[in-house]
Amino acid sequence: MIKSMTGFGRGSYEEENFSVTIEIKTVNHRYSEVAIRLPHFLNPLEDKIRKTILASVNRGRIDVFISADYSSEDAVRIKVDSGLARAYHQALLEVGEAVGIDHPALSDQSEIYYLARCPQVINAREGLFDADAYWPKVKEALDTAVKGLVSMRETEGANIEGDFHRRLDLIEEKVGRIEARSPQVVSEYQTRLQERLTALLEENQLKVEPERLLQEVAIFADRTSITEEIVRLKSHVKQFREILGSDQPVGRKLDFLIQEFNREANTIASKANDFELARIVVEIKAEIEKIREQIQNIE
């Protein structure tokens, strides 16, 4: 089953003291590229998150958005700068002396409240967070997001595969028309050549040499033969279908193979020397181009 490179998945986990939400979005990209945005306290889990995603997604631009909250006794630590608080207290006394109030009587409660509001006296610092201990919970949300992402990519991939088969059917039908038309091109060339030579030679009262005519027709038939190209194009179609049945990523293989489709079609067009064959080749190339565009969107 082929997979599209476009998809989206979302997963979440929530309990009393911890919650996490993970969203994964993927789009077309030549290689595999992962960009993870997560809270800094989950940074130790980034490598595990990346490996978990890449175990299921082989190609594409992968954007991961993680939001999380936690609370515990160790979540925040309050630190009081005692030395700074004493310095502010001394400064208050000096302010009193400066305005002529010696040994002012300060209200304990009011002063504490004032000092607590002074810059840097009280600092709230984030406590230690054991990210590895929360990994099973994060992974539960991550697995849900990856599952949803893969499901969407598979659904879109199935739609693309169906389109591939329809266009391959059209190519096969048009190749069949080319194969049927090809002998007629040589026959029609022989008829036209004979008519022209006859008219020309009759003017000069000469006769057509059958051997010479057959030789010219043989040369034309050899120069315009597209049998090998038709056989190879049929083989490419068969190989394309076989690759679609693979359970491995096939985007790069198909991208290479579709170039071979184009090469054979171009060769047929250059050798055909017939308007009808050239018109059919143009139709084939239009289908090849549509397939090539779709290949850019699969893993």
mmCIF file of C-alpha atoms in Angstrom:
data_model
loop_
_atom_site.group_PDB
_atom_site.id
_atom_site.type_symbol
_atom_site.label_atom_id
_atom_site.label_comp_id
_atom_site.label_asym_id
_atom_site.label_seq_id
_atom_site.Cartn_x
_atom_site.Cartn_y
_atom_site.Cartn_z
ATOM 1 C CA MET A 1 0.000 0.000 0.000
ATOM 2 C CA ILE A 2 1.376 3.375 -0.969
ATOM 3 C CA LYS A 3 1.138 6.340 1.388
ATOM 4 C CA SER A 4 0.718 10.020 0.691
ATOM 5 C CA MET A 5 3.199 12.418 2.249
ATOM 6 C CA THR A 6 0.335 14.704 3.277
ATOM 7 C CA GLY A 7 -1.405 14.032 6.585
ATOM 8 C CA PHE A 8 -2.347 15.165 10.056
ATOM 9 C CA GLY A 9 -2.626 13.451 13.432
ATOM 10 C CA ARG A 10 -3.498 14.580 16.950
ATOM 11 C CA GLY A 11 -3.204 12.906 20.339
ATOM 12 C CA SER A 12 -3.518 13.968 23.960
ATOM 13 C CA TYR A 13 -3.093 12.705 27.515
ATOM 14 C CA GLU A 14 -4.500 14.302 30.632
ATOM 15 C CA GLU A 15 -4.443 13.579 34.332
ATOM 16 C CA GLU A 16 -4.678 15.684 37.480
ATOM 17 C CA ASN A 17 -1.086 16.924 37.541
ATOM 18 C CA PHE A 18 -0.026 16.546 33.897
ATOM 19 C CA SER A 19 -1.469 17.090 30.425
ATOM 20 C CA VAL A 20 0.044 16.992 26.961
ATOM 21 C CA THR A 21 -1.317 17.552 23.442
ATOM 22 C CA ILE A 22 0.607 16.559 20.314
ATOM 23 C CA GLU A 23 -0.199 17.536 16.738
ATOM 24 C CA ILE A 24 1.737 16.220 13.725
ATOM 25 C CA LYS A 25 1.459 17.641 10.224
ATOM 26 C CA THR A 26 3.304 16.284 7.180
ATOM 27 C CA VAL A 27 3.709 17.664 3.668
ATOM 28 C CA ASN A 28 5.716 16.832 0.562
ATOM 29 C CA HIS A 29 9.491 16.841 0.834
ATOM 30 C CA ARG A 30 12.264 15.178 -1.098
ATOM 31 C CA TYR A 31 13.779 13.739 2.078
ATOM 32 C CA SER A 32 12.728 13.110 5.672
ATOM 33 C CA GLU A 33 12.857 16.274 7.766
ATOM 34 C CA VAL A 34 11.470 16.600 11.301
ATOM 35 C CA ALA A 35 10.875 19.875 13.147
ATOM 36 C CA ILE A 36 9.711 19.569 16.783
ATOM 37 C CA ARG A 37 8.369 22.436 18.872
ATOM 38 C CA LEU A 38 7.916 21.492 22.533
ATOM 39 C CA PRO A 39 8.087 23.010 26.038
ATOM 40 C CA HIS A 40 11.642 23.273 27.293
ATOM 41 C CA PHE A 41 10.991 20.932 30.228
ATOM 42 C CA LEU A 42 10.285 18.151 27.699
ATOM 43 C CA ASN A 43 13.516 18.731 25.778
ATOM 44 C CA PRO A 44 15.119 15.522 27.113
ATOM 45 C CA LEU A 45 12.407 13.565 25.247
ATOM 46 C CA GLU A 46 13.003 15.125 21.828
ATOM 47 C CA ASP A 47 15.155 12.293 20.488
ATOM 48 C CA LYS A 48 12.657 9.635 21.626
ATOM 49 C CA ILE A 49 9.823 11.586 20.015
ATOM 50 C CA ARG A 50 11.742 11.875 16.745
ATOM 51 C CA LYS A 51 12.600 8.162 16.625
ATOM 52 C CA THR A 52 9.026 7.141 17.419
ATOM 53 C CA ILE A 53 7.688 9.220 14.516
ATOM 54 C CA LEU A 54 10.334 8.092 12.027
ATOM 55 C CA ALA A 55 9.552 4.458 12.832
ATOM 56 C CA SER A 56 6.230 5.002 11.034
ATOM 57 C CA VAL A 57 6.948 7.888 8.645
ATOM 58 C CA ASN A 58 9.742 7.457 6.108
ATOM 59 C CA ARG A 59 9.553 10.584 3.984
ATOM 60 C CA GLY A 60 8.183 14.116 4.055
ATOM 61 C CA ARG A 61 8.428 17.364 5.968
ATOM 62 C CA ILE A 62 7.178 16.551 9.490
ATOM 63 C CA ASP A 63 6.113 19.377 11.808
ATOM 64 C CA VAL A 64 5.418 18.383 15.428
ATOM 65 C CA PHE A 65 3.687 20.762 17.840
ATOM 66 C CA ILE A 66 3.637 19.782 21.536
ATOM 67 C CA SER A 67 2.006 21.699 24.378
ATOM 68 C CA ALA A 68 2.114 20.459 27.976
ATOM 69 C CA ASP A 69 1.400 21.562 31.554
ATOM 70 C CA TYR A 70 2.333 20.039 34.864
ATOM 71 C CA SER A 71 1.977 20.863 38.546
ATOM 72 C CA SER A 72 3.514 19.289 41.627
ATOM 73 C CA GLU A 73 5.191 20.211 44.873
ATOM 74 C CA ASP A 74 8.501 20.352 43.043
ATOM 75 C CA ALA A 75 7.121 22.274 40.068
ATOM 76 C CA VAL A 76 8.038 25.700 41.456
ATOM 77 C CA ARG A 77 10.539 26.692 44.148
ATOM 78 C CA ILE A 78 10.423 30.032 45.933
ATOM 79 C CA LYS A 79 13.737 31.548 47.028
ATOM 80 C CA VAL A 80 14.047 34.587 49.325
ATOM 81 C CA ASP A 81 17.154 36.728 49.000
ATOM 82 C CA SER A 82 17.685 37.428 52.720
ATOM 83 C CA GLY A 83 20.685 39.685 52.197
ATOM 84 C CA LEU A 84 18.767 41.839 49.716
ATOM 85 C CA ALA A 85 15.773 42.044 52.088
ATOM 86 C CA ARG A 86 18.088 43.284 54.933
ATOM 87 C CA ALA A 87 19.606 45.824 52.566
ATOM 88 C CA TYR A 88 16.166 47.179 51.678
ATOM 89 C CA HIS A 89 15.288 47.313 55.432
ATOM 90 C CA GLN A 90 18.454 49.314 56.156
ATOM 91 C CA ALA A 91 17.637 51.580 53.242
ATOM 92 C CA LEU A 92 14.231 52.326 54.766
ATOM 93 C CA LEU A 93 15.880 53.343 58.059
ATOM 94 C CA GLU A 94 18.332 55.586 56.197
ATOM 95 C CA VAL A 95 15.452 57.206 54.314
ATOM 96 C CA GLY A 96 13.844 58.015 57.701
ATOM 97 C CA GLU A 97 17.054 59.524 59.047
ATOM 98 C CA ALA A 98 17.422 61.558 55.858
ATOM 99 C CA VAL A 99 14.113 63.282 56.530
ATOM 100 C CA GLY A 100 14.848 63.788 60.246
ATOM 101 C CA ILE A 101 13.103 60.756 61.704
ATOM 102 C CA ASP A 102 15.556 58.915 63.898
ATOM 103 C CA HIS A 103 14.782 55.308 64.779
ATOM 104 C CA PRO A 104 11.372 55.261 63.061
ATOM 105 C CA ALA A 105 8.909 52.689 64.328
ATOM 106 C CA LEU A 106 8.103 50.467 61.353
ATOM 107 C CA SER A 107 5.023 48.303 61.235
ATOM 108 C CA ASP A 108 6.269 44.725 60.941
ATOM 109 C CA GLN A 109 3.405 43.567 58.715
ATOM 110 C CA SER A 110 3.560 46.612 56.435
ATOM 111 C CA GLU A 111 7.317 46.375 56.085
ATOM 112 C CA ILE A 112 7.208 42.685 55.244
ATOM 113 C CA TYR A 113 4.577 43.365 52.616
ATOM 114 C CA TYR A 114 6.664 46.209 51.187
ATOM 115 C CA LEU A 115 9.906 44.248 51.151
ATOM 116 C CA ALA A 116 8.216 41.275 49.502
ATOM 117 C CA ARG A 117 7.327 43.537 46.593
ATOM 118 C CA CYS A 118 10.840 44.856 46.156
ATOM 119 C CA PRO A 119 12.630 43.595 43.012
ATOM 120 C CA GLN A 120 14.498 40.292 43.339
ATOM 121 C CA VAL A 121 13.687 39.768 47.035
ATOM 122 C CA ILE A 122 11.392 36.850 46.191
ATOM 123 C CA ASN A 123 12.209 34.694 43.129
ATOM 124 C CA ALA A 124 10.061 31.918 41.728
ATOM 125 C CA ARG A 125 12.127 29.252 40.038
ATOM 126 C CA GLU A 126 11.014 26.195 38.163
ATOM 127 C CA GLY A 127 11.758 23.025 40.050
ATOM 128 C CA LEU A 128 13.268 19.834 38.776
ATOM 129 C CA PHE A 129 11.174 17.913 36.203
ATOM 130 C CA ASP A 130 11.911 14.258 35.551
ATOM 131 C CA ALA A 131 10.991 14.126 31.856
ATOM 132 C CA ASP A 132 11.850 10.424 31.506
ATOM 133 C CA ALA A 133 9.320 9.545 34.199
ATOM 134 C CA TYR A 134 6.624 11.192 32.073
ATOM 135 C CA TRP A 135 7.710 9.553 28.810
ATOM 136 C CA PRO A 136 5.068 6.752 28.922
ATOM 137 C CA LYS A 137 2.354 9.416 29.185
ATOM 138 C CA VAL A 138 3.836 11.509 26.387
ATOM 139 C CA LYS A 139 4.239 8.387 24.247
ATOM 140 C CA GLU A 140 0.580 7.500 24.719
ATOM 141 C CA ALA A 141 -0.412 10.852 23.198
ATOM 142 C CA LEU A 142 2.307 10.535 20.549
ATOM 143 C CA ASP A 143 1.186 7.049 19.480
ATOM 144 C CA THR A 144 -2.371 8.318 19.040
ATOM 145 C CA ALA A 145 -1.150 11.232 16.906
ATOM 146 C CA VAL A 146 1.084 8.997 14.770
ATOM 147 C CA LYS A 147 -1.718 6.473 14.279
ATOM 148 C CA GLY A 148 -4.059 9.204 13.047
ATOM 149 C CA LEU A 149 -1.355 10.620 10.795
ATOM 150 C CA VAL A 150 -0.539 7.261 9.208
ATOM 151 C CA SER A 151 -4.231 6.490 8.713
ATOM 152 C CA MET A 152 -4.752 9.746 6.815
ATOM 153 C CA ARG A 153 -1.633 9.170 4.706
ATOM 154 C CA GLU A 154 -2.804 5.656 3.849
ATOM 155 C CA THR A 155 -6.287 6.860 2.879
ATOM 156 C CA GLU A 156 -4.877 9.536 0.616
ATOM 157 C CA GLY A 157 -2.344 7.026 -0.733
ATOM 158 C CA ALA A 158 -5.160 4.629 -1.663
ATOM 159 C CA ASN A 159 -6.858 7.402 -3.627
ATOM 160 C CA ILE A 160 -3.623 8.178 -5.455
ATOM 161 C CA GLU A 161 -3.043 4.486 -6.203
ATOM 162 C CA GLY A 162 -6.502 4.231 -7.725
ATOM 163 C CA ASP A 163 -5.705 7.206 -9.930
ATOM 164 C CA PHE A 164 -2.420 5.566 -10.958
ATOM 165 C CA HIS A 165 -4.210 2.411 -12.111
ATOM 166 C CA ARG A 166 -6.764 4.391 -14.114
ATOM 167 C CA ARG A 167 -4.039 6.314 -15.909
ATOM 168 C CA LEU A 168 -1.979 3.165 -16.518
ATOM 169 C CA ASP A 169 -5.066 1.615 -18.121
ATOM 170 C CA LEU A 170 -5.316 4.633 -20.410
ATOM 171 C CA ILE A 171 -1.628 4.396 -21.315
ATOM 172 C CA GLU A 172 -1.967 0.685 -22.107
ATOM 173 C CA GLU A 173 -4.995 1.371 -24.299
ATOM 174 C CA LYS A 174 -3.145 4.091 -26.212
ATOM 175 C CA VAL A 175 -0.025 1.916 -26.610
ATOM 176 C CA GLY A 176 -2.301 -0.748 -28.075
ATOM 177 C CA ARG A 177 -3.573 1.790 -30.617
ATOM 178 C CA ILE A 178 0.016 2.688 -31.522
ATOM 179 C CA GLU A 179 0.915 -0.983 -31.938
ATOM 180 C CA ALA A 180 -2.079 -1.526 -34.217
ATOM 181 C CA ARG A 181 -1.373 1.604 -36.250
ATOM 182 C CA SER A 182 2.377 1.047 -36.708
ATOM 183 C CA PRO A 183 2.198 -1.559 -39.578
ATOM 184 C CA GLN A 184 -0.274 0.636 -41.418
ATOM 185 C CA VAL A 185 2.248 3.486 -41.420
ATOM 186 C CA VAL A 186 4.716 1.377 -43.425
ATOM 187 C CA SER A 187 1.983 0.139 -45.772
ATOM 188 C CA GLU A 188 0.720 3.665 -46.400
ATOM 189 C CA TYR A 189 4.272 4.875 -46.994
ATOM 190 C CA GLN A 190 4.776 2.122 -49.595
ATOM 191 C CA THR A 191 1.558 3.101 -51.367
ATOM 192 C CA ARG A 192 2.445 6.806 -51.409
ATOM 193 C CA LEU A 193 5.989 6.105 -52.574
ATOM 194 C CA GLN A 194 4.790 3.831 -55.350
ATOM 195 C CA GLU A 195 2.232 6.387 -56.532
ATOM 196 C CA ARG A 196 4.815 9.178 -56.613
ATOM 197 C CA LEU A 197 7.428 7.075 -58.389
ATOM 198 C CA THR A 198 4.902 5.815 -60.916
ATOM 199 C CA ALA A 199 3.718 9.328 -61.735
ATOM 200 C CA LEU A 200 7.274 10.571 -62.005
ATOM 201 C CA LEU A 201 8.520 7.697 -64.130
ATOM 202 C CA GLU A 202 5.511 7.764 -66.452
ATOM 203 C CA GLU A 203 6.360 11.330 -67.337
ATOM 204 C CA ASN A 204 9.747 10.084 -68.484
ATOM 205 C CA GLN A 205 8.358 6.828 -69.928
ATOM 206 C CA LEU A 206 10.296 4.694 -67.468
ATOM 207 C CA LYS A 207 9.281 1.672 -65.373
ATOM 208 C CA VAL A 208 9.430 1.211 -61.605
ATOM 209 C CA GLU A 209 11.882 -1.450 -60.458
ATOM 210 C CA PRO A 210 10.033 -3.537 -57.794
ATOM 211 C CA GLU A 211 13.274 -4.465 -56.051
ATOM 212 C CA ARG A 212 14.276 -0.828 -55.644
ATOM 213 C CA LEU A 213 10.842 0.061 -54.311
ATOM 214 C CA LEU A 214 10.927 -2.766 -51.779
ATOM 215 C CA GLN A 215 14.399 -1.714 -50.687
ATOM 216 C CA GLU A 216 13.228 1.849 -49.989
ATOM 217 C CA VAL A 217 10.211 0.574 -48.063
ATOM 218 C CA ALA A 218 12.451 -1.749 -46.006
ATOM 219 C CA ILE A 219 14.764 1.122 -45.136
ATOM 220 C CA PHE A 220 11.784 3.232 -44.063
ATOM 221 C CA ALA A 221 10.326 0.375 -42.007
ATOM 222 C CA ASP A 222 13.613 -0.167 -40.199
ATOM 223 C CA ARG A 223 14.100 3.544 -39.507
ATOM 224 C CA THR A 224 10.583 3.996 -38.148
ATOM 225 C CA SER A 225 10.300 0.701 -36.268
ATOM 226 C CA ILE A 226 8.968 1.295 -32.735
ATOM 227 C CA THR A 227 8.538 -2.336 -31.729
ATOM 228 C CA GLU A 228 11.266 -2.195 -29.074
ATOM 229 C CA GLU A 229 9.871 0.996 -27.576
ATOM 230 C CA ILE A 230 6.380 -0.472 -27.417
ATOM 231 C CA VAL A 231 7.682 -3.617 -25.697
ATOM 232 C CA ARG A 232 9.646 -1.578 -23.161
ATOM 233 C CA LEU A 233 6.724 0.752 -22.477
ATOM 234 C CA LYS A 234 4.464 -2.222 -21.816
ATOM 235 C CA SER A 235 7.115 -3.658 -19.519
ATOM 236 C CA HIS A 236 7.362 -0.349 -17.620
ATOM 237 C CA VAL A 237 3.592 -0.334 -17.077
ATOM 238 C CA LYS A 238 3.745 -3.876 -15.698
ATOM 239 C CA GLN A 239 6.669 -2.991 -13.424
ATOM 240 C CA PHE A 240 4.860 0.130 -12.200
ATOM 241 C CA ARG A 241 1.882 -1.987 -11.114
ATOM 242 C CA GLU A 242 4.173 -4.468 -9.346
ATOM 243 C CA ILE A 243 5.889 -1.666 -7.421
ATOM 244 C CA LEU A 244 2.500 -0.322 -6.322
ATOM 245 C CA GLY A 245 1.909 -3.662 -4.591
ATOM 246 C CA SER A 246 5.029 -3.289 -2.448
ATOM 247 C CA ASP A 247 4.712 -2.705 1.310
ATOM 248 C CA GLN A 248 7.821 -0.487 1.251
ATOM 249 C CA PRO A 249 8.079 3.240 0.389
ATOM 250 C CA VAL A 250 7.988 3.421 -3.419
ATOM 251 C CA GLY A 251 8.035 7.132 -4.266
ATOM 252 C CA ARG A 252 11.660 7.300 -5.410
ATOM 253 C CA LYS A 253 11.407 4.079 -7.456
ATOM 254 C CA LEU A 254 8.311 5.305 -9.245
ATOM 255 C CA ASP A 255 9.889 8.701 -9.838
ATOM 256 C CA PHE A 256 12.776 7.009 -11.649
ATOM 257 C CA LEU A 257 10.508 4.639 -13.561
ATOM 258 C CA ILE A 258 8.224 7.391 -14.847
ATOM 259 C CA GLN A 259 11.281 9.005 -16.439
ATOM 260 C CA GLU A 260 11.695 5.807 -18.456
ATOM 261 C CA PHE A 261 8.050 6.115 -19.550
ATOM 262 C CA ASN A 262 8.823 9.571 -20.917
ATOM 263 C CA ARG A 263 11.973 8.390 -22.668
ATOM 264 C CA GLU A 264 10.138 5.659 -24.586
ATOM 265 C CA ALA A 265 7.262 7.968 -25.490
ATOM 266 C CA ASN A 266 9.676 10.587 -26.831
ATOM 267 C CA THR A 267 11.500 7.979 -28.910
ATOM 268 C CA ILE A 268 8.234 6.742 -30.417
ATOM 269 C CA ALA A 269 7.260 10.307 -31.287
ATOM 270 C CA SER A 270 10.609 10.966 -32.986
ATOM 271 C CA LYS A 271 10.532 7.729 -35.027
ATOM 272 C CA ALA A 272 6.833 7.481 -35.850
ATOM 273 C CA ASN A 273 6.751 9.813 -38.891
ATOM 274 C CA ASP A 274 2.954 9.747 -38.731
ATOM 275 C CA PHE A 275 0.474 12.384 -37.567
ATOM 276 C CA GLU A 276 -1.910 9.929 -35.905
ATOM 277 C CA LEU A 277 0.868 8.215 -33.953
ATOM 278 C CA ALA A 278 2.256 11.587 -32.877
ATOM 279 C CA ARG A 279 -1.192 12.605 -31.627
ATOM 280 C CA ILE A 280 -1.541 9.415 -29.567
ATOM 281 C CA VAL A 281 1.945 9.921 -28.093
ATOM 282 C CA VAL A 282 0.930 13.417 -26.963
ATOM 283 C CA GLU A 283 -2.043 11.866 -25.148
ATOM 284 C CA ILE A 284 0.268 9.304 -23.507
ATOM 285 C CA LYS A 285 2.681 12.012 -22.386
ATOM 286 C CA ALA A 286 -0.194 13.951 -20.841
ATOM 287 C CA GLU A 287 -1.079 10.904 -18.700
ATOM 288 C CA ILE A 288 2.592 10.358 -17.831
ATOM 289 C CA GLU A 289 2.869 13.951 -16.616
ATOM 290 C CA LYS A 290 -0.216 13.573 -14.413
ATOM 291 C CA ILE A 291 1.281 10.422 -12.891
ATOM 292 C CA ARG A 292 4.608 12.204 -12.356
ATOM 293 C CA GLU A 293 2.858 15.020 -10.473
ATOM 294 C CA GLN A 294 1.108 12.518 -8.205
ATOM 295 C CA ILE A 295 4.345 10.647 -7.523
ATOM 296 C CA GLN A 296 5.738 13.814 -5.921
ATOM 297 C CA ASN A 297 3.105 13.396 -3.183
ATOM 298 C CA ILE A 298 3.784 9.791 -2.137
ATOM 299 C CA GLU A 299 6.194 8.373 0.400
#
